[in-house]
DNA sequence: GTCTATATAGCGATAGAC
DNA sequence: GTCTATCGCTATATAGAC
């Protein structure tokens, strides 16, 4: 059999550019932006710094912005998975928080949100990264809002709820990782479900 | 009282060590841990790097841990101010979120939580900073829980609520700073007040 | 497209004069 | 207690061979 890539093979083969983006996304989740060097990214991807700059002439900032969007897509999948797990919006939101807790514990709290750390480090300093962060956070809120409106919650209330859900999940993730426990996200799951049910009742006073 | 400092003076006089800690706390809020250098800290404090190491032989890590606690105390004061503004726990919690929004907007979203950025960058890499972060987050939760129990909420429910309140405020701060709007924190204030009232009713079914 | 080699700068940290 | 000077290292980024 040839050495070339077949999707069915166990060891996935990806092109160099993708390996670089993946390595960057991983380090952004673990150490943020400033703590991640092009040299280490290259080493993880199996290339030299020169190759990194070949694909990303805009340097570290361009690479980070693209890796941030790449990593954000993974969290989008987690959200989709949680939201599709049940038709009930409140239960679905709780499922998302619990999935996140499981995912974080799996990496022993090392691999977190690809947006949070990099965004906090570069606010007001890198418009490129800030824009990518903002778009990811907005996208997640849209996914949630769609589920909530589909469940009968009014548009405005759904958008507000979606915003608070992302806020709470982001903050609870911080507390989980710092304390190395899943309690904050499990508690958040409970409270967010209560909050969703509260808006359901407000909108539908039968 | 010492001879050098008088609190009533307009231009506050502080000793070198305190100036270094303050400068570090400021940079931690703006750029996080990795993006802050000893050289810049010294420049901001008006001393050379050598002086910084004179006061902090443990280096950047020791200095950051102490500055983090120093900066956390400022947020403690903001929390106290919000909690003391009204006897009603739900209103008090909302007041805290709104005070935070005002404080962030005042710096044009540049100066954020002294814990969040540094903690996310150093999880699993600096036990010293991680411990200081954890203690600050726990302390804030204790302040909130006391207010909630004083308002008639049962101990366990109050602790859980306090955890979610800090989670939501931390996450909403991230969303506010990234989007340069106060909407996430204002929405969070509303939702957190609803959540507190919900536990009040559960505990006291009159 | 990937490499070696390097330019330039900044980093954390230390030694020792004053 | 504060300084100057510097060590050893790493950073981002570039130039050019292959």
PDB file of N, CA, C and O in Angstrom, chain B residues 100-134:
ATOM      1  N   UNK B 100     -18.995  46.813  37.803  1.00  0.00           N
ATOM      2  CA  UNK B 100     -17.889  46.268  37.021  1.00  0.00           C
ATOM      3  C   UNK B 100     -17.926  46.815  35.596  1.00  0.00           C
ATOM      4  O   UNK B 100     -16.888  47.201  35.043  1.00  0.00           O
ATOM      5  N   UNK B 101     -19.122  46.867  35.024  1.00  0.00           N
ATOM      6  CA  UNK B 101     -19.261  47.409  33.663  1.00  0.00           C
ATOM      7  C   UNK B 101     -18.777  48.855  33.612  1.00  0.00           C
ATOM      8  O   UNK B 101     -18.034  49.235  32.698  1.00  0.00           O
ATOM      9  N   UNK B 102     -19.174  49.642  34.599  1.00  0.00           N
ATOM     10  CA  UNK B 102     -18.743  51.046  34.637  1.00  0.00           C
ATOM     11  C   UNK B 102     -17.228  51.142  34.750  1.00  0.00           C
ATOM     12  O   UNK B 102     -16.587  51.937  34.056  1.00  0.00           O
ATOM     13  N   UNK B 103     -16.671  50.315  35.634  1.00  0.00           N
ATOM     14  CA  UNK B 103     -15.230  50.338  35.853  1.00  0.00           C
ATOM     15  C   UNK B 103     -14.456  49.974  34.588  1.00  0.00           C
ATOM     16  O   UNK B 103     -13.437  50.585  34.260  1.00  0.00           O
ATOM     17  N   UNK B 104     -14.942  48.988  33.859  1.00  0.00           N
ATOM     18  CA  UNK B 104     -14.259  48.561  32.635  1.00  0.00           C
ATOM     19  C   UNK B 104     -14.354  49.636  31.559  1.00  0.00           C
ATOM     20  O   UNK B 104     -13.380  49.926  30.863  1.00  0.00           O
ATOM     21  N   UNK B 105     -15.530  50.223  31.410  1.00  0.00           N
ATOM     22  CA  UNK B 105     -15.704  51.234  30.373  1.00  0.00           C
ATOM     23  C   UNK B 105     -14.810  52.441  30.651  1.00  0.00           C
ATOM     24  O   UNK B 105     -14.300  53.074  29.744  1.00  0.00           O
ATOM     25  N   UNK B 106     -14.626  52.725  31.959  1.00  0.00           N
ATOM     26  CA  UNK B 106     -13.800  53.870  32.345  1.00  0.00           C
ATOM     27  C   UNK B 106     -12.376  53.766  31.789  1.00  0.00           C
ATOM     28  O   UNK B 106     -11.766  54.775  31.440  1.00  0.00           O
ATOM     29  N   UNK B 107     -11.859  52.554  31.710  1.00  0.00           N
ATOM     30  CA  UNK B 107     -10.507  52.352  31.161  1.00  0.00           C
ATOM     31  C   UNK B 107     -10.570  52.009  29.674  1.00  0.00           C
ATOM     32  O   UNK B 107      -9.557  51.572  29.101  1.00  0.00           O
ATOM     33  N   UNK B 108     -11.740  52.207  29.095  1.00  0.00           N
ATOM     34  CA  UNK B 108     -11.948  51.843  27.684  1.00  0.00           C
ATOM     35  C   UNK B 108     -11.625  50.376  27.416  1.00  0.00           C
ATOM     36  O   UNK B 108     -11.003  50.042  26.415  1.00  0.00           O
ATOM     37  N   UNK B 109     -12.006  49.534  28.380  1.00  0.00           N
ATOM     38  CA  UNK B 109     -11.912  48.070  28.262  1.00  0.00           C
ATOM     39  C   UNK B 109     -10.489  47.551  28.291  1.00  0.00           C
ATOM     40  O   UNK B 109     -10.238  46.398  27.950  1.00  0.00           O
ATOM     41  N   UNK B 110      -9.529  48.381  28.694  1.00  0.00           N
ATOM     42  CA  UNK B 110      -8.141  47.895  28.705  1.00  0.00           C
ATOM     43  C   UNK B 110      -7.779  47.201  30.016  1.00  0.00           C
ATOM     44  O   UNK B 110      -7.048  46.219  30.001  1.00  0.00           O
ATOM     45  N   UNK B 111      -8.280  47.714  31.134  1.00  0.00           N
ATOM     46  CA  UNK B 111      -7.896  47.162  32.438  1.00  0.00           C
ATOM     47  C   UNK B 111      -8.957  46.207  32.944  1.00  0.00           C
ATOM     48  O   UNK B 111     -10.032  46.629  33.376  1.00  0.00           O
ATOM     49  N   UNK B 112      -8.664  44.929  32.913  1.00  0.00           N
ATOM     50  CA  UNK B 112      -9.650  43.923  33.304  1.00  0.00           C
ATOM     51  C   UNK B 112      -9.328  43.251  34.617  1.00  0.00           C
ATOM     52  O   UNK B 112      -8.596  43.793  35.453  1.00  0.00           O
ATOM     53  N   UNK B 113      -9.883  42.082  34.795  1.00  0.00           N
ATOM     54  CA  UNK B 113      -9.664  41.298  36.012  1.00  0.00           C
ATOM     55  C   UNK B 113      -8.181  40.948  36.129  1.00  0.00           C
ATOM     56  O   UNK B 113      -7.569  40.482  35.176  1.00  0.00           O
ATOM     57  N   UNK B 114      -7.597  41.183  37.311  1.00  0.00           N
ATOM     58  CA  UNK B 114      -6.174  40.896  37.485  1.00  0.00           C
ATOM     59  C   UNK B 114      -5.886  39.401  37.507  1.00  0.00           C
ATOM     60  O   UNK B 114      -4.737  38.990  37.353  1.00  0.00           O
ATOM     61  N   UNK B 115      -6.913  38.598  37.694  1.00  0.00           N
ATOM     62  CA  UNK B 115      -6.714  37.154  37.814  1.00  0.00           C
ATOM     63  C   UNK B 115      -6.836  36.448  36.463  1.00  0.00           C
ATOM     64  O   UNK B 115      -5.993  35.626  36.096  1.00  0.00           O
ATOM     65  N   UNK B 116      -7.878  36.781  35.707  1.00  0.00           N
ATOM     66  CA  UNK B 116      -8.287  35.976  34.558  1.00  0.00           C
ATOM     67  C   UNK B 116      -7.161  35.693  33.568  1.00  0.00           C
ATOM     68  O   UNK B 116      -6.827  34.530  33.300  1.00  0.00           O
ATOM     69  N   UNK B 117      -6.564  36.755  33.020  1.00  0.00           N
ATOM     70  CA  UNK B 117      -5.566  36.550  31.968  1.00  0.00           C
ATOM     71  C   UNK B 117      -4.371  35.763  32.487  1.00  0.00           C
ATOM     72  O   UNK B 117      -3.959  34.767  31.880  1.00  0.00           O
ATOM     73  N   UNK B 118      -3.819  36.205  33.597  1.00  0.00           N
ATOM     74  CA  UNK B 118      -2.632  35.540  34.141  1.00  0.00           C
ATOM     75  C   UNK B 118      -2.926  34.083  34.481  1.00  0.00           C
ATOM     76  O   UNK B 118      -2.093  33.202  34.254  1.00  0.00           O
ATOM     77  N   UNK B 119      -4.104  33.826  35.020  1.00  0.00           N
ATOM     78  CA  UNK B 119      -4.452  32.464  35.387  1.00  0.00           C
ATOM     79  C   UNK B 119      -4.530  31.564  34.160  1.00  0.00           C
ATOM     80  O   UNK B 119      -3.969  30.470  34.133  1.00  0.00           O
ATOM     81  N   UNK B 120      -5.216  32.034  33.130  1.00  0.00           N
ATOM     82  CA  UNK B 120      -5.390  31.210  31.933  1.00  0.00           C
ATOM     83  C   UNK B 120      -4.056  30.892  31.260  1.00  0.00           C
ATOM     84  O   UNK B 120      -3.888  29.838  30.653  1.00  0.00           O
ATOM     85  N   UNK B 121      -3.111  31.832  31.350  1.00  0.00           N
ATOM     86  CA  UNK B 121      -1.817  31.618  30.706  1.00  0.00           C
ATOM     87  C   UNK B 121      -0.942  30.611  31.444  1.00  0.00           C
ATOM     88  O   UNK B 121      -0.057  30.006  30.848  1.00  0.00           O
ATOM     89  N   UNK B 122      -1.155  30.486  32.742  1.00  0.00           N
ATOM     90  CA  UNK B 122      -0.180  29.754  33.553  1.00  0.00           C
ATOM     91  C   UNK B 122      -0.732  28.494  34.209  1.00  0.00           C
ATOM     92  O   UNK B 122      -0.062  27.901  35.048  1.00  0.00           O
ATOM     93  N   UNK B 123      -1.950  28.109  33.829  1.00  0.00           N
ATOM     94  CA  UNK B 123      -2.536  26.906  34.430  1.00  0.00           C
ATOM     95  C   UNK B 123      -1.668  25.693  34.131  1.00  0.00           C
ATOM     96  O   UNK B 123      -1.300  25.442  32.990  1.00  0.00           O
ATOM     97  N   UNK B 124      -1.337  24.980  35.167  1.00  0.00           N
ATOM     98  CA  UNK B 124      -0.508  23.791  35.025  1.00  0.00           C
ATOM     99  C   UNK B 124       0.972  24.108  34.864  1.00  0.00           C
ATOM    100  O   UNK B 124       1.788  23.207  34.746  1.00  0.00           O
ATOM    101  N   UNK B 125       1.332  25.397  34.866  1.00  0.00           N
ATOM    102  CA  UNK B 125       2.725  25.774  34.651  1.00  0.00           C
ATOM    103  C   UNK B 125       3.297  26.553  35.833  1.00  0.00           C
ATOM    104  O   UNK B 125       4.504  26.510  36.069  1.00  0.00           O
ATOM    105  N   UNK B 126       2.450  27.265  36.570  1.00  0.00           N
ATOM    106  CA  UNK B 126       2.928  28.026  37.723  1.00  0.00           C
ATOM    107  C   UNK B 126       1.993  27.829  38.919  1.00  0.00           C
ATOM    108  O   UNK B 126       0.995  28.524  39.054  1.00  0.00           O
ATOM    109  N   UNK B 127       2.318  26.882  39.781  1.00  0.00           N
ATOM    110  CA  UNK B 127       1.476  26.609  40.951  1.00  0.00           C
ATOM    111  C   UNK B 127       1.290  27.849  41.816  1.00  0.00           C
ATOM    112  O   UNK B 127       0.228  28.044  42.408  1.00  0.00           O
ATOM    113  N   UNK B 128       2.331  28.694  41.869  1.00  0.00           N
ATOM    114  CA  UNK B 128       2.281  29.891  42.708  1.00  0.00           C
ATOM    115  C   UNK B 128       1.168  30.830  42.229  1.00  0.00           C
ATOM    116  O   UNK B 128       0.367  31.321  43.020  1.00  0.00           O
ATOM    117  N   UNK B 129       1.142  31.093  40.929  1.00  0.00           N
ATOM    118  CA  UNK B 129       0.129  31.989  40.382  1.00  0.00           C
ATOM    119  C   UNK B 129      -1.240  31.328  40.414  1.00  0.00           C
ATOM    120  O   UNK B 129      -2.247  31.977  40.715  1.00  0.00           O
ATOM    121  N   UNK B 130      -1.269  30.032  40.138  1.00  0.00           N
ATOM    122  CA  UNK B 130      -2.541  29.322  40.151  1.00  0.00           C
ATOM    123  C   UNK B 130      -3.170  29.354  41.548  1.00  0.00           C
ATOM    124  O   UNK B 130      -4.380  29.550  41.694  1.00  0.00           O
ATOM    125  N   UNK B 131      -2.356  29.208  42.570  1.00  0.00           N
ATOM    126  CA  UNK B 131      -2.878  29.232  43.938  1.00  0.00           C
ATOM    127  C   UNK B 131      -3.416  30.614  44.298  1.00  0.00           C
ATOM    128  O   UNK B 131      -4.499  30.756  44.872  1.00  0.00           O
ATOM    129  N   UNK B 132      -2.650  31.630  43.931  1.00  0.00           N
ATOM    130  CA  UNK B 132      -3.103  32.999  44.207  1.00  0.00           C
ATOM    131  C   UNK B 132      -4.411  33.289  43.478  1.00  0.00           C
ATOM    132  O   UNK B 132      -5.316  33.930  44.022  1.00  0.00           O
ATOM    133  N   UNK B 133      -4.540  32.813  42.248  1.00  0.00           N
ATOM    134  CA  UNK B 133      -5.767  33.008  41.482  1.00  0.00           C
ATOM    135  C   UNK B 133      -6.936  32.302  42.157  1.00  0.00           C
ATOM    136  O   UNK B 133      -8.024  32.873  42.320  1.00  0.00           O
ATOM    137  N   UNK B 134      -6.698  31.057  42.528  1.00  0.00           N
ATOM    138  CA  UNK B 134      -7.750  30.262  43.160  1.00  0.00           C
ATOM    139  C   UNK B 134      -8.232  30.926  44.440  1.00  0.00           C
ATOM    140  O   UNK B 134      -9.443  31.054  44.679  1.00  0.00           O
TER     141      UNK B 134
END
